PDB file of C-alpha atoms in Angstrom:
ATOM      1  CA  MET A 655      67.761  88.791  93.845  1.00  0.00           C
ATOM      2  CA  SER A 656      67.482  88.072  97.543  1.00  0.00           C
ATOM      3  CA  PHE A 657      70.249  86.028  99.080  1.00  0.00           C
ATOM      4  CA  PRO A 658      69.708  83.615 101.983  1.00  0.00           C
ATOM      5  CA  SER A 659      71.711  84.833 104.974  1.00  0.00           C
ATOM      6  CA  GLU A 660      73.407  81.340 105.227  1.00  0.00           C
ATOM      7  CA  LEU A 661      74.985  82.002 101.873  1.00  0.00           C
ATOM      8  CA  TYR A 662      76.875  84.946 103.444  1.00  0.00           C
ATOM      9  CA  GLU A 663      78.005  82.761 106.231  1.00  0.00           C
ATOM     10  CA  VAL A 664      80.068  80.475 104.175  1.00  0.00           C
ATOM     11  CA  PHE A 665      82.181  83.446 103.164  1.00  0.00           C
ATOM     12  CA  GLU A 666      82.895  84.146 106.862  1.00  0.00           C
ATOM     13  CA  LEU A 667      84.173  80.770 107.741  1.00  0.00           C
ATOM     14  CA  ASP A 668      87.930  79.817 108.408  1.00  0.00           C
ATOM     15  CA  LYS A 669      89.569  83.157 108.473  1.00  0.00           C
ATOM     16  CA  GLY A 670      93.189  82.810 107.608  1.00  0.00           C
ATOM     17  CA  THR A 671      92.578  79.896 105.069  1.00  0.00           C
ATOM     18  CA  MET A 672      91.991  79.801 101.349  1.00  0.00           C
ATOM     19  CA  PRO A 673      88.552  78.032 100.851  1.00  0.00           C
ATOM     20  CA  GLY A 674      87.086  77.866  97.432  1.00  0.00           C
ATOM     21  CA  ILE A 675      84.449  76.999  94.950  1.00  0.00           C
ATOM     22  CA  CYS A 676      85.175  73.969  92.823  1.00  0.00           C
ATOM     23  CA  PHE A 677      84.139  73.138  89.356  1.00  0.00           C
ATOM     24  CA  GLU A 678      84.967  69.443  88.689  1.00  0.00           C
ATOM     25  CA  ASP A 679      84.597  67.011  85.887  1.00  0.00           C
ATOM     26  CA  LEU A 680      84.958  69.722  83.284  1.00  0.00           C
ATOM     27  CA  GLU A 681      85.518  68.880  79.527  1.00  0.00           C
ATOM     28  CA  ALA A 682      88.741  70.340  78.118  1.00  0.00           C
ATOM     29  CA  GLU A 683      86.851  72.805  75.932  1.00  0.00           C
ATOM     30  CA  GLU A 684      84.772  73.983  79.047  1.00  0.00           C
ATOM     31  CA  ILE A 685      88.006  74.758  80.869  1.00  0.00           C
ATOM     32  CA  VAL A 686      89.479  76.625  77.873  1.00  0.00           C
ATOM     33  CA  ARG A 687      86.219  78.472  77.299  1.00  0.00           C
ATOM     34  CA  ILE A 688      85.783  79.350  81.043  1.00  0.00           C
ATOM     35  CA  TYR A 689      89.387  80.600  81.465  1.00  0.00           C
ATOM     36  CA  LYS A 690      89.125  82.651  78.219  1.00  0.00           C
ATOM     37  CA  HIS A 691      86.058  84.364  79.516  1.00  0.00           C
ATOM     38  CA  ILE A 692      87.852  85.037  82.885  1.00  0.00           C
ATOM     39  CA  ARG A 693      90.982  86.303  81.094  1.00  0.00           C
ATOM     40  CA  ASP A 694      88.956  88.549  78.811  1.00  0.00           C
ATOM     41  CA  HIS A 695      87.327  90.304  81.763  1.00  0.00           C
ATOM     42  CA  ILE A 696      90.218  90.930  84.158  1.00  0.00           C
ATOM     43  CA  GLY A 697      93.047  93.362  84.342  1.00  0.00           C
ATOM     44  CA  PRO A 698      96.622  92.458  83.561  1.00  0.00           C
ATOM     45  CA  ILE A 699      98.086  89.334  85.220  1.00  0.00           C
ATOM     46  CA  SER A 700     101.096  89.939  87.273  1.00  0.00           C
ATOM     47  CA  SER A 701     104.534  89.115  85.647  1.00  0.00           C
ATOM     48  CA  GLU A 702     105.181  87.049  88.793  1.00  0.00           C
ATOM     49  CA  SER A 703     102.372  84.466  87.862  1.00  0.00           C
ATOM     50  CA  THR A 704     104.125  81.641  86.170  1.00  0.00           C
ATOM     51  CA  ALA A 705     103.656  77.933  85.428  1.00  0.00           C
ATOM     52  CA  TRP A 706     105.963  75.166  84.515  1.00  0.00           C
ATOM     53  CA  SER A 707     106.153  74.475  80.766  1.00  0.00           C
ATOM     54  CA  ASN A 708     106.749  70.861  80.090  1.00  0.00           C
ATOM     55  CA  ALA A 709     107.516  71.623  76.526  1.00  0.00           C
ATOM     56  CA  LEU A 710     110.204  74.155  77.260  1.00  0.00           C
ATOM     57  CA  ALA A 711     111.316  72.673  80.658  1.00  0.00           C
ATOM     58  CA  ALA A 712     111.128  76.225  82.169  1.00  0.00           C
ATOM     59  CA  ASP A 713     108.723  78.429  83.893  1.00  0.00           C
ATOM     60  CA  VAL A 714     106.765  80.711  81.600  1.00  0.00           C
ATOM     61  CA  GLU A 715     104.819  83.962  82.371  1.00  0.00           C
ATOM     62  CA  LEU A 716     101.106  83.282  82.223  1.00  0.00           C
ATOM     63  CA  ALA A 717     100.699  86.889  80.866  1.00  0.00           C
ATOM     64  CA  SER A 718     102.738  85.900  77.804  1.00  0.00           C
ATOM     65  CA  LEU A 719     100.256  83.161  76.751  1.00  0.00           C
ATOM     66  CA  ASP A 720      97.029  83.874  75.095  1.00  0.00           C
ATOM     67  CA  ASN A 721      95.049  81.188  76.861  1.00  0.00           C
ATOM     68  CA  PRO A 722      97.313  78.963  79.139  1.00  0.00           C
ATOM     69  CA  ALA A 723      94.345  76.752  79.889  1.00  0.00           C
ATOM     70  CA  LEU A 724      94.868  75.291  76.397  1.00  0.00           C
ATOM     71  CA  GLN A 725      98.311  74.109  77.386  1.00  0.00           C
ATOM     72  CA  VAL A 726      97.000  72.749  80.767  1.00  0.00           C
ATOM     73  CA  VAL A 727      94.462  70.474  79.219  1.00  0.00           C
ATOM     74  CA  SER A 728      96.989  69.259  76.601  1.00  0.00           C
ATOM     75  CA  GLY A 729      99.587  68.530  79.269  1.00  0.00           C
ATOM     76  CA  GLU A 730     101.972  70.997  77.853  1.00  0.00           C
ATOM     77  CA  LEU A 731     101.775  73.223  80.974  1.00  0.00           C
ATOM     78  CA  ASP A 732     101.406  72.297  84.671  1.00  0.00           C
ATOM     79  CA  PRO A 733      98.282  73.411  86.439  1.00  0.00           C
ATOM     80  CA  PHE A 734      98.491  77.020  87.477  1.00  0.00           C
ATOM     81  CA  CYS A 735      96.962  79.645  89.736  1.00  0.00           C
ATOM     82  CA  HIS A 736      96.844  83.412  89.847  1.00  0.00           C
ATOM     83  CA  PHE A 737      94.963  86.307  91.395  1.00  0.00           C
ATOM     84  CA  LEU A 738      92.067  87.721  89.254  1.00  0.00           C
ATOM     85  CA  PRO A 739      92.672  91.397  89.079  1.00  0.00           C
ATOM     86  CA  ASP A 740      89.469  93.338  88.829  1.00  0.00           C
ATOM     87  CA  TYR A 741      87.111  90.857  87.123  1.00  0.00           C
ATOM     88  CA  ARG A 742      84.208  92.794  85.482  1.00  0.00           C
ATOM     89  CA  PHE A 743      81.426  91.454  83.471  1.00  0.00           C
ATOM     90  CA  GLY A 744      78.176  93.412  83.167  1.00  0.00           C
ATOM     91  CA  ALA A 745      77.097  94.417  86.706  1.00  0.00           C
ATOM     92  CA  ILE A 746      79.494  91.731  88.299  1.00  0.00           C
ATOM     93  CA  SER A 747      82.575  93.090  89.832  1.00  0.00           C
ATOM     94  CA  VAL A 748      84.999  90.847  91.868  1.00  0.00           C
ATOM     95  CA  SER A 749      88.424  91.734  93.151  1.00  0.00           C
ATOM     96  CA  SER A 750      88.991  89.100  95.895  1.00  0.00           C
ATOM     97  CA  LEU A 751      89.327  85.839  94.026  1.00  0.00           C
ATOM     98  CA  SER A 752      92.094  83.717  92.508  1.00  0.00           C
ATOM     99  CA  VAL A 753      91.718  80.888  89.958  1.00  0.00           C
ATOM    100  CA  TYR A 754      93.417  77.523  89.902  1.00  0.00           C
ATOM    101  CA  VAL A 755      93.291  75.758  86.519  1.00  0.00           C
ATOM    102  CA  PHE A 756      93.688  71.908  86.282  1.00  0.00           C
ATOM    103  CA  PRO A 757      93.247  69.511  83.363  1.00  0.00           C
ATOM    104  CA  GLY A 758      89.766  68.429  84.472  1.00  0.00           C
ATOM    105  CA  SER A 759      88.698  71.169  86.921  1.00  0.00           C
ATOM    106  CA  LEU A 760      88.846  74.695  87.863  1.00  0.00           C
ATOM    107  CA  GLU A 761      88.764  76.251  91.408  1.00  0.00           C
ATOM    108  CA  LEU A 762      87.976  79.781  92.419  1.00  0.00           C
ATOM    109  CA  PHE A 763      89.631  80.464  95.882  1.00  0.00           C
ATOM    110  CA  TYR A 764      89.732  83.388  98.322  1.00  0.00           C
ATOM    111  CA  ASP A 765      91.077  84.681 101.578  1.00  0.00           C
ATOM    112  CA  VAL A 766      88.172  85.189 103.868  1.00  0.00           C
ATOM    113  CA  ARG A 767      89.856  88.257 105.254  1.00  0.00           C
ATOM    114  CA  ASP A 768      89.706  89.986 101.809  1.00  0.00           C
ATOM    115  CA  ILE A 769      85.922  89.884 101.643  1.00  0.00           C
ATOM    116  CA  CYS A 770      84.633  92.968 103.356  1.00  0.00           C
ATOM    117  CA  SER A 771      81.006  93.298 102.424  1.00  0.00           C
ATOM    118  CA  LYS A 772      77.678  91.609 101.635  1.00  0.00           C
ATOM    119  CA  ALA A 773      77.843  93.230  98.129  1.00  0.00           C
ATOM    120  CA  GLU A 774      81.193  91.541  97.554  1.00  0.00           C
ATOM    121  CA  VAL A 775      79.722  88.271  98.435  1.00  0.00           C
ATOM    122  CA  GLU A 776      76.797  88.841  96.185  1.00  0.00           C
ATOM    123  CA  ASN A 777      79.184  89.671  93.313  1.00  0.00           C
ATOM    124  CA  ILE A 778      81.213  86.447  93.957  1.00  0.00           C
ATOM    125  CA  LEU A 779      77.928  84.459  93.836  1.00  0.00           C
ATOM    126  CA  GLU A 780      76.921  86.093  90.524  1.00  0.00           C
ATOM    127  CA  PHE A 781      80.406  85.295  89.165  1.00  0.00           C
ATOM    128  CA  ILE A 782      79.905  81.563  90.205  1.00  0.00           C
ATOM    129  CA  LYS A 783      76.530  81.664  88.485  1.00  0.00           C
ATOM    130  CA  LYS A 784      78.128  83.043  85.378  1.00  0.00           C
ATOM    131  CA  ILE A 785      80.813  80.433  85.329  1.00  0.00           C
ATOM    132  CA  ASN A 786      78.279  77.701  86.024  1.00  0.00           C
ATOM    133  CA  THR A 787      76.235  78.603  82.835  1.00  0.00           C
ATOM    134  CA  MET A 788      79.514  77.793  80.884  1.00  0.00           C
ATOM    135  CA  CYS A 789      79.727  74.194  81.940  1.00  0.00           C
ATOM    136  CA  THR A 790      77.005  71.682  81.048  1.00  0.00           C
ATOM    137  CA  SER A 791      77.471  68.763  83.463  1.00  0.00           C
ATOM    138  CA  CYS A 792      79.165  70.445  86.397  1.00  0.00           C
ATOM    139  CA  THR A 793      77.755  71.362  89.821  1.00  0.00           C
ATOM    140  CA  PRO A 794      80.124  73.715  91.607  1.00  0.00           C
ATOM    141  CA  PHE A 795      80.562  73.205  95.392  1.00  0.00           C
ATOM    142  CA  PHE A 796      81.917  75.175  98.352  1.00  0.00           C
ATOM    143  CA  ALA A 797      85.189  73.486  99.453  1.00  0.00           C
ATOM    144  CA  GLU A 798      87.540  73.603 102.397  1.00  0.00           C
ATOM    145  CA  GLU A 799      91.112  74.742 101.667  1.00  0.00           C
ATOM    146  CA  ASP A 800      92.044  71.146 101.063  1.00  0.00           C
ATOM    147  CA  GLY A 801      89.295  70.749  98.406  1.00  0.00           C
ATOM    148  CA  THR A 802      86.887  68.635 100.521  1.00  0.00           C
ATOM    149  CA  PRO A 803      83.238  69.691 100.249  1.00  0.00           C
ATOM    150  CA  ARG A 804      81.744  71.985 103.005  1.00  0.00           C
ATOM    151  CA  GLU A 805      78.700  70.933 104.852  1.00  0.00           C
ATOM    152  CA  ALA A 806      75.632  69.843 102.951  1.00  0.00           C
ATOM    153  CA  LYS A 807      73.568  72.818 104.085  1.00  0.00           C
ATOM    154  CA  TYR A 808      75.981  75.197 102.159  1.00  0.00           C
ATOM    155  CA  GLN A 809      75.977  72.925  99.045  1.00  0.00           C
ATOM    156  CA  ASN A 810      72.235  72.749  99.041  1.00  0.00           C
ATOM    157  CA  LEU A 811      71.947  76.603  99.393  1.00  0.00           C
ATOM    158  CA  LEU A 812      74.431  77.010  96.462  1.00  0.00           C
ATOM    159  CA  LYS A 813      72.498  74.562  94.247  1.00  0.00           C
ATOM    160  CA  SER A 814      69.226  76.350  95.058  1.00  0.00           C
ATOM    161  CA  TYR A 815      70.774  79.754  94.281  1.00  0.00           C
ATOM    162  CA  LEU A 816      72.318  78.534  90.952  1.00  0.00           C
ATOM    163  CA  ASN A 817      68.915  76.983  89.925  1.00  0.00           C
ATOM    164  CA  ALA A 818      66.900  79.966  90.810  1.00  0.00           C
TER     165      ALA A 818
END
């Protein structure tokens, strides 16, 4: 697929910050399903990746939980984030993203300095498209580091790409 040059631009903005792609208004089962897909297609999660367990009143290693998104949507675990080590699904290969899981949303974020090629941007866009197929009423959007949507031109390009 051909990518508009403006789609590459969004991945060059704000060097030194952590912009992202937000998937909001997700149903609990969508969050669980999406995170399971991600977890099934990445390498081992670092033992340093933890989240606060409200049930245990202690930090727990995310790697020790089968699908910690289940505990996030139930309120047993606080929202968490971690790096996605070597996501691979079909022809998609991504190694520069992290995921943040919340009770009603999910965010993929990145450090602009870690994205080194157009091929990497294309893989990230394919990953976004794959995740988008797993949520029925969600429209992902490009966000600033603080979660506010980027300019409308980038959102429109993303929507066009996802609908192509």
